[in-house]
Amino acid sequence: MPEASAARQEGGARPRSVALVGPQGSGKSTLFEALLAAAGGAARRSSADIRSRIMGTEIRLGHGAYLGDPWAVIDTPGSVEFAYEAACALAVCDIAVLVCEPSPDRALAVAPLLKQLEEGGIPTIVFVNKIDTLGEGRIRDTLAALQPCSKRPLVLRQVPIREGEQITGYVDLVSERAYRFRKGQPSELIALPAGMRDREAEARGALLEVLADHDDGLLEKVLEDAAVTPEEVFRPLHADIEKGAVVEVMLGAAEQNSGIQRLWKALRHDGPNPLVTASRRGVTPEGEPLVQVFKTQHTGAAGKLSFARVWRGPVKDGQQMGGARIGGITRFPAGEATRVPEAETGDIVALGRLEGAATGATLVAGGPAPEQLSFPQPPEPVYALAVTTEDRKDDVKLSGALQRIAEEDPSITISYDGVLGQTVLHGQGDIHLGNALQRLAANYGLKLNSAHPRVPFKETIRKAVHQHARHKRQTGGHGQFADVKLEIEPRGRGEGFLFVDRIVGGAIPKKFIPAVGEAAEEACKKGPLGFPVVDIAVTLVDGQFHSVDSSDMAFATATRIGMQEGLAKADPVLLEPIDHVTVTVPNDYTASAQRLLTGRRGQILGYAEKEGWPGWDEVEALVPQAELHDLIIELRSLTMGLGTFRRRFDHLAEARGPVHAAAAAPAAR
Ligand SMILES: Nc1nc2c(ncn2[C@@H]2O[C@H](COP(=O)(O)OP(=O)(O)O)[C@@H](O)[C@H]2O)c(=O)[nH]1
Ligand SMILES: [Mg+2]
């Protein structure tokens, strides 16, 4: 195992990391600042920080030390559109704090995250923030609303103390000590209020019962109703959190600095050692230094920054990492960037100028990584925008800039559709892509127009036709001559294009026939309705040639003429792409989701409870692609931001009526 670096004092704890996740507005950024302030200094905020805090589009990293233990704190965006940022942070942290609000009505908003943490096996503390807003509500109701979203038992660690309608403190159920909040200061120890004994005993009993499930010693005591010491609770609690077997629920008010010390102590006590996390992620302790990049940023002055977790240290500035030389290691004490010479096992730092390193990459000192550690896949896109430059001279700059944007945020993908001639950004919603466009403008000076992407309509024919075409030109000496007889017929949906040669007796010499086939296929690129023609068979049945004047080119021209005239007579029809769509919503919204889909010409196939997600449904439907552009926006506004969908192309369907106009209209600006 690599020796402990000088950064850590002999015998001192290794650096650990905590990621703050939770719905937008639950108070993650406020908690981030409160935690850092309690861990060695106020997090000073630059104006850029304030901006990113309000928008909450990117992670923020801060370092501090609590009671001598070094910690990295990662603030993450809460918006579903930026959820991949949070997922990446969760892949590298030792423990997660899920920040939520006390109102049981908000529990649904937390469900997807609780699930994600459970599936990732990530040690978790739930911090019920804004406890000052609980009023007469009961924390048990909050817990009861959250529990169905998690297979892991949620155990309440504190119960609130009330004076009238105000929550003025809490009782810690492990130590059985009572504390009174003091605004902006650590809470003060008080005597357990007399009226609280029963409630405290009941809540403590529930905690012990869960912990006793995995601890025989404790189980015996609980069954015998014997006195249990705090130490006898701490041990199984730590073990269960570390294993991810239970989720500890704490409470406080980040804005009032209430419950912050208690949360730090829980993190310090229950947060796994980084070597335990490494082993959970499949990293062995022996071997070359190894890091994993979880965020990539292109900064103007400092070049490329790769935020990385050091799974195996030490890592030194200037050292080779994954084939490039580290150009600077940055930590963020109290949120301020500071260069350091090295980072050790457990550290989360920004590494400079690792040009080839992508988000998610595992890098090893001195050579290629023997294997890549697992990393979350970006979510599938649910929203897209076609972009064009205002000034065509910027087109070259655009492709480079788009590449960087996609590198910084793998939940954005770029595609270029040659048929429709459009560059399309795919992402997680209008705010997400709007943010990308803003960054393209601010960081690359690119003025862009954006529009709904055009839908890839196709066309086909409904009638078989026989078409004769002749190309003949006499210009001075060498002329051009070709004559073809084509049968053009419809094929079944999805069967594609087929060319058949039925020439007999050398009516057309073999050498010209490929030119006919290619020209017939080429003619399908744009049919009489202006769209690519699919699912037809073209059979060359007869023809004529001239021994001097015939050529590939002449046969191609004759075929093109024949196809143009033939397709127009063959009863052409527009084909509209239809997607198979699966909408996921809390079941309160199932009916409105179905109405939304039918309102968009969707055909509902059915719905069922989402597997492993009690209280959530999946609705399946066939929906025209032309109706999907802003589906996510309406779906989210119908479902408090909770609904989502995935889609895949299903089939092409004949389209009539108003769709014709939609297909023919140029993309809206
Ligand atoms: N009442 C109350 N409001 C809070 C508390 N913590 C944060 N807030 C407020 O909640 C809002 C959202 O906070 P913020 O930290 O930006 O949330 P984030 O989106 O999760 O990062 C802000 O207006 C905060 O002032 C708290 O403990 N009590
Ligand atoms: Mg925030």
PDB file of C-alpha atoms and ligand atoms in Angstrom, residues 20 22-30 32-33 52-58 60 75-79, ligand 2:
ATOM      1  CA  LEU A  20     -24.963  16.718  -0.953  1.00  0.00           C
ATOM      2  CA  GLY A  22     -31.557  16.440  -3.100  1.00  0.00           C
ATOM      3  CA  PRO A  23     -34.328  18.251  -4.919  1.00  0.00           C
ATOM      4  CA  GLN A  24     -33.885  21.813  -6.086  1.00  0.00           C
ATOM      5  CA  GLY A  25     -34.469  24.319  -3.318  1.00  0.00           C
ATOM      6  CA  SER A  26     -34.128  21.827  -0.472  1.00  0.00           C
ATOM      7  CA  GLY A  27     -31.121  23.763   0.843  1.00  0.00           C
ATOM      8  CA  LYS A  28     -28.064  21.868  -0.407  1.00  0.00           C
ATOM      9  CA  SER A  29     -26.064  24.968  -1.211  1.00  0.00           C
ATOM     10  CA  THR A  30     -26.992  26.553   2.113  1.00  0.00           C
ATOM     11  CA  PHE A  32     -22.703  23.267   1.814  1.00  0.00           C
ATOM     12  CA  GLU A  33     -21.783  26.699   3.135  1.00  0.00           C
ATOM     13  CA  SER A  52     -23.914  29.020 -10.330  1.00  0.00           C
ATOM     14  CA  ARG A  53     -25.565  28.636  -6.934  1.00  0.00           C
ATOM     15  CA  ILE A  54     -28.725  30.322  -8.064  1.00  0.00           C
ATOM     16  CA  MET A  55     -28.816  28.383 -11.302  1.00  0.00           C
ATOM     17  CA  GLY A  56     -27.532  25.232  -9.595  1.00  0.00           C
ATOM     18  CA  THR A  57     -26.216  23.732 -12.794  1.00  0.00           C
ATOM     19  CA  GLU A  58     -22.830  22.430 -11.697  1.00  0.00           C
ATOM     20  CA  ARG A  60     -19.177  22.838  -6.295  1.00  0.00           C
ATOM     21  CA  ASP A  75     -22.621  20.481  -3.584  1.00  0.00           C
ATOM     22  CA  THR A  76     -24.666  19.183  -6.515  1.00  0.00           C
ATOM     23  CA  PRO A  77     -27.459  20.630  -8.662  1.00  0.00           C
ATOM     24  CA  GLY A  78     -30.949  19.522  -7.684  1.00  0.00           C
ATOM     25  CA  SER A  79     -32.716  20.043 -10.985  1.00  0.00           C
TER      26      SER A  79
HETATM   27 MG    MG B   2     -27.921  24.656  -4.919  1.00  0.00          MG
END
